[in-house]
Every structure is written in C-alpha cells, then in structure tokens.
Coordinates of C-alpha atoms in Angstrom, one line a residue:
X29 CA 102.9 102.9 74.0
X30 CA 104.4 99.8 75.4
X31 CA 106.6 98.9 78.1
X32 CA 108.3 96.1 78.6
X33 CA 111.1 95.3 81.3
X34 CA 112.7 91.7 79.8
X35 CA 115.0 89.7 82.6
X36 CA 118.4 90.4 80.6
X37 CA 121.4 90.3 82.8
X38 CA 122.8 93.8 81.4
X39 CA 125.7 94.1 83.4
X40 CA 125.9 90.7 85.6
X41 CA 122.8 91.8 87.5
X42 CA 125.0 95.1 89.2
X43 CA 123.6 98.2 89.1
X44 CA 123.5 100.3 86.3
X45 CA 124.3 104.0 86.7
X46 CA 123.9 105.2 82.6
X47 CA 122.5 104.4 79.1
X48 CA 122.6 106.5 75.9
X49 CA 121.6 106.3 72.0
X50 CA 124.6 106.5 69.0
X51 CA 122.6 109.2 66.6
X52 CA 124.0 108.1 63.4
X53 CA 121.0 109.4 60.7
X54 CA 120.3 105.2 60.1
X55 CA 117.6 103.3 61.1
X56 CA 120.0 100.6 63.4
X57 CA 119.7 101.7 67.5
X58 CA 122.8 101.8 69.0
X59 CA 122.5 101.9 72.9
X60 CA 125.5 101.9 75.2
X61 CA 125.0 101.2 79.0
X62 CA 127.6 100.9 82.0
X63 CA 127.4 100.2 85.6
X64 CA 129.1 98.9 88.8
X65 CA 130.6 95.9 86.5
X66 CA 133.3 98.9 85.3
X67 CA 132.0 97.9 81.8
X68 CA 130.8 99.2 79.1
X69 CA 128.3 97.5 76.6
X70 CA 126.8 98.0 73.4
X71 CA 123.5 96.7 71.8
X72 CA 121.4 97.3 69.1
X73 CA 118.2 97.4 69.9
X74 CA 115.6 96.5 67.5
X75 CA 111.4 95.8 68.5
X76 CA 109.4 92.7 67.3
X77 CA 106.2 91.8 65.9
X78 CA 104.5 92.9 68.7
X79 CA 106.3 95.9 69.2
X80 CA 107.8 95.5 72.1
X81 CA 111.6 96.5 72.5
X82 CA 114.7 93.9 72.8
X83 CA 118.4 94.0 72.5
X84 CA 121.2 92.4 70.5
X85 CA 124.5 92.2 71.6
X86 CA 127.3 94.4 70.1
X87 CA 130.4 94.4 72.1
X88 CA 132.1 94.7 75.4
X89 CA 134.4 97.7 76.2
X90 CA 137.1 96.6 79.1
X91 CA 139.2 99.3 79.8
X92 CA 137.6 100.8 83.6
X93 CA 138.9 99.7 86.7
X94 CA 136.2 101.1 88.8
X95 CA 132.6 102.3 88.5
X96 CA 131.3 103.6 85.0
X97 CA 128.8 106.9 86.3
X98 CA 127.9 107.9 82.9
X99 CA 128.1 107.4 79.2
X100 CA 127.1 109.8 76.4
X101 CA 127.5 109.8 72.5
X102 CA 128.5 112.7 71.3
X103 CA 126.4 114.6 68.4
X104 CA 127.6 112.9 65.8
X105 CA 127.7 109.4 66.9
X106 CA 131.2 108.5 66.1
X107 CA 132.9 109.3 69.6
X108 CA 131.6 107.5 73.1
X109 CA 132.4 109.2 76.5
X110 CA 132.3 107.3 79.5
X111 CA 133.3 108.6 83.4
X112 CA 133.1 107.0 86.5
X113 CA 134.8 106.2 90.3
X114 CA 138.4 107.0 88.4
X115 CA 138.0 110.8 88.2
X116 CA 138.8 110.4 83.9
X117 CA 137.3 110.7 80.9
X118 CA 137.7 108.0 78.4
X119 CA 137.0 108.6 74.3
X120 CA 136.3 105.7 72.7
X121 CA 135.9 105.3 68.8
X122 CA 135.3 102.3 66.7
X123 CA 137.6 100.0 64.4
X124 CA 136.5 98.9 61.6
X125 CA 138.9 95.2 63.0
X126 CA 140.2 93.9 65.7
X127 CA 144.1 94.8 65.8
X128 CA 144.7 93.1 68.8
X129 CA 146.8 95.9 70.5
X130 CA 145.2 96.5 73.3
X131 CA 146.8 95.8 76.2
X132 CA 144.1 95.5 78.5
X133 CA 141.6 93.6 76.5
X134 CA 140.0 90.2 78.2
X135 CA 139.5 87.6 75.9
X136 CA 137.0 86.0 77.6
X137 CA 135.0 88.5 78.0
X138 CA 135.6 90.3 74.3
X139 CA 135.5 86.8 72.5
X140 CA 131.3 87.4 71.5
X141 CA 132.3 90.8 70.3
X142 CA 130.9 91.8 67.4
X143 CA 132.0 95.4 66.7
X144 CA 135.6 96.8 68.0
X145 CA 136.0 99.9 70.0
X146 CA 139.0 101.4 71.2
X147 CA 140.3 103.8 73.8
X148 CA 142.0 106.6 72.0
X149 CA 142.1 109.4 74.3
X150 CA 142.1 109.9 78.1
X151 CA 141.1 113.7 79.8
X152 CA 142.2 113.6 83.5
X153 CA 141.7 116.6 85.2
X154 CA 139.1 115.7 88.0
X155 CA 140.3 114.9 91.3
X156 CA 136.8 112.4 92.5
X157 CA 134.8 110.7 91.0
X158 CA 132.9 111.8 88.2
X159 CA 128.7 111.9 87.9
X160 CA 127.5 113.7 84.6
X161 CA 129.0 114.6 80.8
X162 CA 127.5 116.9 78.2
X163 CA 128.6 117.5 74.5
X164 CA 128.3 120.3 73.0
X165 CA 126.4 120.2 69.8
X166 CA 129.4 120.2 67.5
X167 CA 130.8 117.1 69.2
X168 CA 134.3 119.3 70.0
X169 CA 133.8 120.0 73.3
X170 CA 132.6 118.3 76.6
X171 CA 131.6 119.1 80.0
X172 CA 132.2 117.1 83.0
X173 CA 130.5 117.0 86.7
X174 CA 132.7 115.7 89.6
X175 CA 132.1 114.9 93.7
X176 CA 135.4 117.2 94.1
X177 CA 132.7 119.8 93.9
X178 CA 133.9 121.4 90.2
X179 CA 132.6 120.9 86.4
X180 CA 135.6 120.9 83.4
X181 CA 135.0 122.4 80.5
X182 CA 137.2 120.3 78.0
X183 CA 138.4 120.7 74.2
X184 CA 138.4 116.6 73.3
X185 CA 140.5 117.7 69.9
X186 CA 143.4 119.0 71.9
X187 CA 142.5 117.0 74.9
X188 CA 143.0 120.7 76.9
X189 CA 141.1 122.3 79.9
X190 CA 138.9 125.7 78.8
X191 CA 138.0 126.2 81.7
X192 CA 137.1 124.6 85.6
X193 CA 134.1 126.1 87.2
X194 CA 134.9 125.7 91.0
X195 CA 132.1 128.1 92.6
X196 CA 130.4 124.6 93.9
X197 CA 130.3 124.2 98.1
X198 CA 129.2 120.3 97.7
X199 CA 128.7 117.9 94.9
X200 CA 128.2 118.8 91.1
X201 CA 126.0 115.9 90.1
X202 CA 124.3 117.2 86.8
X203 CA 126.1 119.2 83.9
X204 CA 124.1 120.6 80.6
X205 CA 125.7 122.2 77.5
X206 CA 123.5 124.5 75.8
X207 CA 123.0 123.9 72.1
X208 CA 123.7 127.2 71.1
X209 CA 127.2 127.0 72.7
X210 CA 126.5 130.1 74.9
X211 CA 126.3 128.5 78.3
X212 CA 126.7 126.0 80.4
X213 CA 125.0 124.7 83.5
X214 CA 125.7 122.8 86.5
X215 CA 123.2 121.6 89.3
X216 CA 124.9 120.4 92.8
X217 CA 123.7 119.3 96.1
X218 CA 124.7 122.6 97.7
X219 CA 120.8 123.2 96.3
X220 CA 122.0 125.9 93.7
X221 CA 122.0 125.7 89.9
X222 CA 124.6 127.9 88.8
X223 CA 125.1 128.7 84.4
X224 CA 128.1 129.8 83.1
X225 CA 129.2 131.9 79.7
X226 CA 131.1 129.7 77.7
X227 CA 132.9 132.9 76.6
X228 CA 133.8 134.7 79.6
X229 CA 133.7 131.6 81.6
X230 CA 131.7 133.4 84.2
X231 CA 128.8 132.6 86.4
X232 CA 125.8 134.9 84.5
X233 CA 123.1 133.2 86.8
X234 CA 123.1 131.7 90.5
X235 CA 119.8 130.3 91.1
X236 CA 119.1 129.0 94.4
X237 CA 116.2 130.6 96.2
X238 CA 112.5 132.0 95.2
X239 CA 110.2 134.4 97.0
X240 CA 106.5 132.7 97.3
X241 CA 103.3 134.8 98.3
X242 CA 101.6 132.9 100.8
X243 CA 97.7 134.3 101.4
X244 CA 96.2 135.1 104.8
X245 CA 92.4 134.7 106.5
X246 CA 92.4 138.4 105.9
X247 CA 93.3 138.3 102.6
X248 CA 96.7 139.7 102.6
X249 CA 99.4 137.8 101.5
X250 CA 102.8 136.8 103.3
X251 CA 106.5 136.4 101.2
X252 CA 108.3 133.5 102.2
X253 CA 112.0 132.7 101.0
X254 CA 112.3 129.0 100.1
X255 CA 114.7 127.4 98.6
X256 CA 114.2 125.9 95.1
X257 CA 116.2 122.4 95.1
X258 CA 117.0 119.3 97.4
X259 CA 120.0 119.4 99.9
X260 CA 122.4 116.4 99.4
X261 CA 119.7 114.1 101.6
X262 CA 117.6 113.2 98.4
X263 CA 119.4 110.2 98.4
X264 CA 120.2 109.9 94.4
X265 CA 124.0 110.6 93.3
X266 CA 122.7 112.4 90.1
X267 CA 120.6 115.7 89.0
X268 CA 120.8 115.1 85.3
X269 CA 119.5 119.0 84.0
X270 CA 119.3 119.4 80.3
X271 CA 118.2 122.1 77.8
X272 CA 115.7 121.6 74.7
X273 CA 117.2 120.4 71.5
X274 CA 116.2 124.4 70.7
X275 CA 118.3 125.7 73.3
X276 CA 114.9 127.7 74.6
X277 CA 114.3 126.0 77.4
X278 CA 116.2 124.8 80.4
X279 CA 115.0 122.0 82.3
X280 CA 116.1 120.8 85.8
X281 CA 115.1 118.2 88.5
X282 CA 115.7 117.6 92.0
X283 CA 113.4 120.5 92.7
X284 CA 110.9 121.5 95.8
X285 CA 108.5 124.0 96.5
X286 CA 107.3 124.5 100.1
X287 CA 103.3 125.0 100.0
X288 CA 101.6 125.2 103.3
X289 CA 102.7 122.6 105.6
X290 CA 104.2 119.9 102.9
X291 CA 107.3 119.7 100.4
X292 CA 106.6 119.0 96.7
X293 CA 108.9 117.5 94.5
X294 CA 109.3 119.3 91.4
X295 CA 111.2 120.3 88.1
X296 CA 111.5 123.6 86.9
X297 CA 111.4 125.2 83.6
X298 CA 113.5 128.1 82.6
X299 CA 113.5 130.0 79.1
X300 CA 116.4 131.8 77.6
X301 CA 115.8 135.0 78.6
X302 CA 114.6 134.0 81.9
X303 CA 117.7 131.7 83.2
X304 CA 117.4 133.4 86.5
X305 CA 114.3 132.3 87.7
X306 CA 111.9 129.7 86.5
X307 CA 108.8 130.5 84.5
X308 CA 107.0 127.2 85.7
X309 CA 107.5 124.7 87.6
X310 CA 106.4 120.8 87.5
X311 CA 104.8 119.0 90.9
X312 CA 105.4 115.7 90.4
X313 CA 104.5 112.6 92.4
X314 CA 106.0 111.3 96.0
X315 CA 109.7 111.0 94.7
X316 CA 112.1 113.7 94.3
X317 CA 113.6 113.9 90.1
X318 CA 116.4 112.9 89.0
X319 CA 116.7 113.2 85.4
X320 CA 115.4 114.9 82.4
X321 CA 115.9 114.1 78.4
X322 CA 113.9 115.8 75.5
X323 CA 112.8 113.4 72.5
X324 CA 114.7 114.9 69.2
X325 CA 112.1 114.8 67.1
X326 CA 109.7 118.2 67.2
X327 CA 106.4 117.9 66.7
X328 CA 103.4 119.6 65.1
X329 CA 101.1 121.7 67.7
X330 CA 98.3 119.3 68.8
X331 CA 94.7 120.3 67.4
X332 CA 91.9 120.8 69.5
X333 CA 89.2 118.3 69.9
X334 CA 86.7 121.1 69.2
X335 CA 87.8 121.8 65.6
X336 CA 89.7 120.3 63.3
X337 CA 91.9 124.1 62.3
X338 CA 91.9 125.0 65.5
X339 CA 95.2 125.0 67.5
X340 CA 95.4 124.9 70.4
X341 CA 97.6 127.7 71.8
X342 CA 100.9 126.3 73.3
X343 CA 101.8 127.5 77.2
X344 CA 105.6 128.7 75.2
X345 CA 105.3 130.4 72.1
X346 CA 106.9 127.9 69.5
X347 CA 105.5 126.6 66.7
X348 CA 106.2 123.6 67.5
X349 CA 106.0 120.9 70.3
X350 CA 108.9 119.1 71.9
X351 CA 108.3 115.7 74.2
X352 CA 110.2 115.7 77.3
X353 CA 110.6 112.6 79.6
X354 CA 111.3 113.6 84.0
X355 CA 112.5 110.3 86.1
X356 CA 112.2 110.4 89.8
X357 CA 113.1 107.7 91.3
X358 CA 110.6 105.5 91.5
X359 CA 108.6 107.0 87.9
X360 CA 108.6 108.5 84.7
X361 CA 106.2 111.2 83.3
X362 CA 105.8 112.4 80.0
X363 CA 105.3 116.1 79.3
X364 CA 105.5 118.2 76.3
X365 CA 106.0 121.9 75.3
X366 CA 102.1 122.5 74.5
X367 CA 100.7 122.3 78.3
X368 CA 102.1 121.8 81.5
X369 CA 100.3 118.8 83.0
X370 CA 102.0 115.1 81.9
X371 CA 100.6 113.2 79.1
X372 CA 101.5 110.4 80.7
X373 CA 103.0 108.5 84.1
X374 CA 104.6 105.0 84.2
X375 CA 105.1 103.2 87.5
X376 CA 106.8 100.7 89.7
X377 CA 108.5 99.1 86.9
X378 CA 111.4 98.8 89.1
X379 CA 112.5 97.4 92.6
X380 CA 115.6 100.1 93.2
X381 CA 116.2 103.8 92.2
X382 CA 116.0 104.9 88.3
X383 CA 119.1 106.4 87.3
X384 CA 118.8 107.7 83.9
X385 CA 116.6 107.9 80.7
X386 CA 117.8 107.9 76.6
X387 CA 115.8 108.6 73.6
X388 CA 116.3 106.7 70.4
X389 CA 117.5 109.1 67.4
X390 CA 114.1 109.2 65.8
X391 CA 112.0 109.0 69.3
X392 CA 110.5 105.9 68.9
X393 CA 111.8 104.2 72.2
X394 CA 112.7 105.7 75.1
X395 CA 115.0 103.2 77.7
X396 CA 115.0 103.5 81.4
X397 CA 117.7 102.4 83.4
X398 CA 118.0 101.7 87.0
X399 CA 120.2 100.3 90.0
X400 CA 118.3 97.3 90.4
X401 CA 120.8 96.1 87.5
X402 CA 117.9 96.2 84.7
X403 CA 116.6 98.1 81.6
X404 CA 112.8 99.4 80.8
X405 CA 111.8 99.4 76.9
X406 CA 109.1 102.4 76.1
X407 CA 108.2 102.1 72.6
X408 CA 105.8 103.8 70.7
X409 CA 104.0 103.1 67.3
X410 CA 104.5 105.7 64.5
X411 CA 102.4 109.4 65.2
X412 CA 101.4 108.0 68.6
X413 CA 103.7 111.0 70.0
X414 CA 102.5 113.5 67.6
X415 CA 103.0 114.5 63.8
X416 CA 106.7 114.6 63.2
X417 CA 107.3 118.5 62.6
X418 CA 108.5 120.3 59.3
X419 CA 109.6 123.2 60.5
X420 CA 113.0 122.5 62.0
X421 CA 114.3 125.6 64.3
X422 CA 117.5 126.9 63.2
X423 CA 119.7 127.2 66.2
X424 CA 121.6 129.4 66.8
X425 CA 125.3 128.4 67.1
X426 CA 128.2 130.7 69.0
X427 CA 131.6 129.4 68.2
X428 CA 133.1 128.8 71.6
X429 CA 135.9 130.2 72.3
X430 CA 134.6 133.9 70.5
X431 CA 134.2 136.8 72.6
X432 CA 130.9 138.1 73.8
X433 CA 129.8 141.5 73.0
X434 CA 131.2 144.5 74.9
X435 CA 127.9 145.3 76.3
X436 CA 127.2 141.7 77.8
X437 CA 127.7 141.8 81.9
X438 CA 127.9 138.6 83.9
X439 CA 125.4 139.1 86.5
X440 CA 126.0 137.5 89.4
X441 CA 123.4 137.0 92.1
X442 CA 124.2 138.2 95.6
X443 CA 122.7 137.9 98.8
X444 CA 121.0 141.7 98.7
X445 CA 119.5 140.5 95.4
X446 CA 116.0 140.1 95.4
X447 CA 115.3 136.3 95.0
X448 CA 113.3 135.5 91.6
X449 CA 109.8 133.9 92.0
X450 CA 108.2 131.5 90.1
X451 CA 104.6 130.5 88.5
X452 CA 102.9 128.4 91.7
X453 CA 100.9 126.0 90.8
X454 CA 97.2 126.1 92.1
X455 CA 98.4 129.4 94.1
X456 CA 97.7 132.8 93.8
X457 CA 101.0 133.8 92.7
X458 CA 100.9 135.8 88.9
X459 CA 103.3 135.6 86.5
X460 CA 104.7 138.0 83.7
X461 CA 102.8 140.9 83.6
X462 CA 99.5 140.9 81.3
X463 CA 99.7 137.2 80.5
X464 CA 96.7 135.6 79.4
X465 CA 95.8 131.7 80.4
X466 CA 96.6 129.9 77.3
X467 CA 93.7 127.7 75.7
X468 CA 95.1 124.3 77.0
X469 CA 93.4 120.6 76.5
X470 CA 91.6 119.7 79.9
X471 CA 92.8 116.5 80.6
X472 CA 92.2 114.2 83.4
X473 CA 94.5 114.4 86.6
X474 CA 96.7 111.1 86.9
X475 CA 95.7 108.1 88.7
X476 CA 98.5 106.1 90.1
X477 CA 97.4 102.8 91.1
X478 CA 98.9 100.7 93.0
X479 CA 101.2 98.0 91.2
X480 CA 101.8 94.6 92.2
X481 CA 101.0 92.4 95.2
X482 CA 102.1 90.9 98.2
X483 CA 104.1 88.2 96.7
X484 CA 106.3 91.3 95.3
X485 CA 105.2 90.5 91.6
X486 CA 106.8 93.2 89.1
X487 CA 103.8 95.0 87.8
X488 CA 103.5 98.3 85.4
X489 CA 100.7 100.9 86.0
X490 CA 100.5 102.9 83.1
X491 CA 97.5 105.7 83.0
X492 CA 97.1 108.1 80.2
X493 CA 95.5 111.6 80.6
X494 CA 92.9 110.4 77.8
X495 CA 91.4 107.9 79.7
X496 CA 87.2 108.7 79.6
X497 CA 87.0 107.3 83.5
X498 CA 87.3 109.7 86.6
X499 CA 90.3 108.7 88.7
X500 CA 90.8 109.4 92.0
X501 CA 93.5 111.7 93.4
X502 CA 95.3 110.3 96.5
X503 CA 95.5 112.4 99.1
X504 CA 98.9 112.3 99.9
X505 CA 100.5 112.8 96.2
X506 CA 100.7 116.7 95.6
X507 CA 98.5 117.7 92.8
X508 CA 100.0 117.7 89.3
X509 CA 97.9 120.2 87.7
X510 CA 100.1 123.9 87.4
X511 CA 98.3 126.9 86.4
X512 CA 98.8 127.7 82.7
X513 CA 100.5 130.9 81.3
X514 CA 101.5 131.6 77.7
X515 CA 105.3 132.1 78.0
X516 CA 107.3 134.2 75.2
X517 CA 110.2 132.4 73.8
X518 CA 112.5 134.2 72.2
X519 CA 112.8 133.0 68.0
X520 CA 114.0 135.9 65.9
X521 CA 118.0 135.7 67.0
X522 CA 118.6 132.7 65.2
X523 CA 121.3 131.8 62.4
X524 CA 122.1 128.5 59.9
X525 CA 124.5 126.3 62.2
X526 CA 128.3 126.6 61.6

C-alpha cells in the first residue's frame, strides 16, 4: 500500500465535496471530481514506476452555476450524474467531437480539453440543495438526497419521478440503491435511517434506536434506549451509506453507541434479512463517519497462518471476502467481510474534513477527497488486498417497477415497537441465538501515532494490523476490537441478472 497526497490544484484550491471512478471493463482510470468551483473535472489517472498514483487531465465540464455536492458514474460508465447547491440533476454523456453548440461552454477554460462531454438531460424535482446520488445497478434509475428533507426516486430514460420519499424531519444527506433493485435507503440528520421498497414505495424499516444491556455490581443487568446515529451537530453535510456489491450487506456511518460514561463513533452493519437492526457494529477512532464504499473486486477467504488448507471461518457466511473502506473525517480504515477489526488505518493526510472515497474498477487505488481542496492516492500492488475471487455471486435482480408478492407487508416501526439491539462490542450483550465465535485472525489493535510537527508539516501515519511490535492503545480512542459472531447471510435466493 502506498499513499501519496501530490500538491495538484484540483479545483483552484476550493474545496472538494465528490470524486467517483467511470467502470468501463478497460484498464484506462477515469476519475471525475467536483467541488465549490461549480466544476466538474475529469482525469485519468494512471501510477508510475514507483507506484504511486497521479493524474492526467481529461476535460472540464462548465455547465453549474453553484456548488457540485456529488458526482457518480452510473454502472455502466457511459452516463455521469452530478448534483449540487441548484437542487437538479445533470446527465452528462460523452461526444466523440466537439460540435460547438453549447451555449454555456467557456473557452478559456475548455480550450485544454481533451475529451467532450455534454449535458443532455436535466431532472428537477428537488426544492434545496442536493447531497447524495445512487444508481441503480442497471444504470436506469437514480436516487437523489436533498436538504428539503426528501430523497427522489427518478427514471433517467423518461426523465420521470417514481416516487418522493418525504418521511424525513431534517436533512437526507446519504442515499443507497440496493443492487438487487429491492430497496432503497436513506440516512438523515433527524438520526434515523429509514429503507424503502422500491415496489410498493413504502418504508419496510425505520431504524433509529437500540436497546443496550448495561451490567450492574450485582450482577444484573440494566436496558438503556440509545439512539443509534448523530443528530445534525456532527458537523459533516454528508452520511454517504452503501450496500455490498452482493446486495447482503448494508453499511452505514455517522453512527454512536453510548457505553458507560462516553460516545463512540461507529458504523453499523446490517444483513438482508436483518435491515432492522444491525448485526455489528464498528467503533472507530475520535471522528464521527462519514462515508463508506466497498472495493468491487471479491476476494478469496484468507487462510490461516496455522495451516496452509485451513480457512479461516468468515464473521458472515460468504464464500467470499469483500474489502470495504469507512472515512471519518479526519481517517480512513480498511475492513473486510472475514473479521470485524480494520486491516488497516491511514491518518492526518489532510488539514480539513474528508468528504468522500472512490474505488478504481479493478480495486487497485482507492482516492480520498477532502475540503481542504485536495486528493489522497491509495494504491496497492497486485494480491496485496487478497486473491482476486472466482466465484462471482449472482445477484439477484428485481425489475423495478414489478409488484411484490401478495404476502410481503411493509413493516413499519412505531413507537410501542420494541427497539432492535445490536452486537456490543467488548460488552456482555449476545447476539443471534446459539452463535458460535467464529475462528478469526488475532491481529494487533491499531496504533495511531501522532503525525506531523509543530511547524504543521503534512505527515501520513499508516499502521497495519501485521505489524510484529506491540502498540499502545491511547486512552482516550474507544477500543476497535468488536466481539466476533458468525452471521448467516442469506445465498440460496439468487438468479442470472436481467
């Protein structure tokens, strides 16, 4: 793994708010990014002898007249989406030349470009600005977050509304399409997480609160009702959620859990058939997270260091393992499917607040962005991740618009509803019912040190979990080391994709 933060001037030094990789099945890296500037650029970015990641400049799309929030690709890399401070969504395809029609274009600012994009379709529905965009996995369909406190589902062919989910009290600032194209969810700083059928367009799950058992001198324990996510005081304008490439696991940020006398920041995992409450959940350091994207490669189980047959017995039951990357906002740990501590941590590579992540097609490099108006490169050499897997899941693929099954109710949490609760880590609290501790790898607990000086040099402190030293655990960063259970996922109701 290296990382590498190069001065570029990305966006004239302003913030930047989004990046995201074209998937295209090639071996060229497409990255677009936007900001403050209202622009959008694109680069390729390539890595030299060294390894170490850099970018060459593509083009310049001028068509925003206020903030760019977010960009995304969509599945199959030949549509960009971009949102920001103008409450629309522009669609932007490429040219194969420059017909000189638009009427916005700058020619001083497109003059050096060397691909041609144009704005073929505008979605305005939103009333506010807008934070967060999802595709669904057949690149018809998108879903938008806005501050006007709703999420849009939107068909892009027909440029029509499916549906607007307005159940929100505050903010919507994350927005996740599953890949199977059964639900959708939405995360807002009125602390609930609420998913939606993509069918009925109902609310099936309203996630908001857990009940945690808190033991006594005597022995007995005490419930306590806390609530699961951040009010709108975190401080970051986005809580960017995702689910697995799979579509069995649902992953959000911005999380808490109240233990004793302190908050930790967390993320929590969900499964499929357990969107109601989280199965785990993942302390992280000092900062509250803000975003969460899954490498697309899968990966074969890792072996044990004990035998060379020997698997080691994943905490979810896939036969596979997927990499996933959490930013707060001052870090970035690595996780994966197999066990529940991080792999990895990188730290203060940054002055300002991170703001979003993007994997490269083939998970080689992972890019960081943040509002300090620069770009982190994480690249890593081939296998250093894992053994690219050969046993590609089959997802299963709903067609949208179909009806659900007669027998399918939307349930709808209400207040008499008993509130889930989760696995605690280094608690008491049990989880499923006869569950065994999976066999995990012991690895060492992280060591953050302490990066740059008092001259306010940029520094990176990188510590893996391999590391053959002892490091120290400050006292006042929560623990990162969750008890382990195996958790079921569900594989046998899956189907070729339409």
């Amino acid at each position: 793994m290296k990382v590498h933060t190069p001065e570029i001037a990305w966006h004239n030094r302003d913030p930047i708010y989004s990046l995201d990789f074209q998937y295209r099945n090639g071996t060229v890296h497409k990255l677009a990014s936007a900001g403050v500037d209202k622009a959008i650029r694109l680069w390729e970015v390539k890595r030299d002898e060294e390894g170490r990641g850099y970018v060459e400049f593509l083009a310049n799309l001028i068509r925003h007249s206020r903030p760019v929030n977010v960009v995304r690709f969509c599945p199959t890399g030949n549509i960009l989406a971009s949102a920001g401070d103008e409450s629309v969504i522009f669609l932007w395809r490429q040219k194969d030349q420059d017909d000189g029609c638009n009427p916005f274009r700058d020619d001083e600012e497109e003059s050096e470009n060397k691909e041609f994009w144009t704005c073929y379709k505008m979605l305005r529905g939103h009333l506010e600005d807008i934070y967060d965009l999802s595709w669904s996995r057949d690149g018809t369909c998108i879903a938008s977050a806005s501050v006007d406190n709703s999420a849009i589902l939107w068909n892009i062919e027909r440029g029509e509304k499916l549906a607007i989910f307005s159940e929100h009290k505050s903010f919507v600032q994350g927005v996740a399409w599953d890949p199977c194209n059964q639900f959708v969810a939405t995360l807002s700083t009125d602390r609930i997480c609420r998913v939606y059928n993509i069918s009925t367009k109902k609310v099936v799950h309203r996630i908001s609160k857990f009940v945690t058992n808190i033991p006594q001198p005597d022995g007995t324990t005490n419930k306590k009702v806390s609530r699961m996510f951040h009010d709108d005081s975190m401080g970051s304008f986005v809580r960017r959620l995702t689910f697995t490439p799979d579509g069995k696991l649902m992953l959000t940020p911005a999380g808490c859990v109240e233990m004793d006398d302190k908050t930790v920041n967390s993320s929590y995992i969900f499964t499929r058939t357990s969107l109601s409450k989280p199965v785990a959940h993942l302390p992280g350091p000092q900062k509250p997270t803000v975003a969460i994207r899954c490498c697309p490669v899968y990966f074969d189980l890792r072996k044990a260091k004990n035998g060379e047959s020997e698997l080691t017995k994943p905490v979810f039951d896939l036969p596979y393992r997927i990499v996933f990357a959490v930013a707060t906002e001052d870090s970035v740990l690595f996780y994966d499917t197999q066990q529940t501590v991080p792999f990895a941590l990188i730290s203060n590579i940054h002055y300002h607040r991170l703001s979003d992540l993007a994997w490269s097609e083939d998970g080689s490099i992972l890019m960081i962005s943040s509002t300090d108006g620069y770009c982190t490169f994480v690249t890593f050499d081939p296998d250093e991740l894992g053994t690219p897997s050969s046993q590609q899941p089959k997802v299963a693929n709903q067609k949208i618009e179909e009806t659900p099954p007669a027998n399918e109710k939307p349930e709808i949490e209400t207040t008499n509803q008993k509130s889930p609760e989760p696995v605690v880590v280094n608690g008491n609290q049990e989880g499923t019912a006869n569950r065994q501790p999976a066999a995990v790898p012991k690895a060492n607990p992280i060591q953050v040190r302490s990066a740059g000086g008092s001259n306010g040099a940029r520094r990176i402190a990188f510590t893996t979990l391999t590391s053959s030293s002892k490091p120290s655990q400050s006292s006042s960063s929560p623990p990162c080391a969750p008890s382990t259970h195996p958790v079921p996922v569900p594989t046998n109701q899956t189907a070729e994709p339409a």
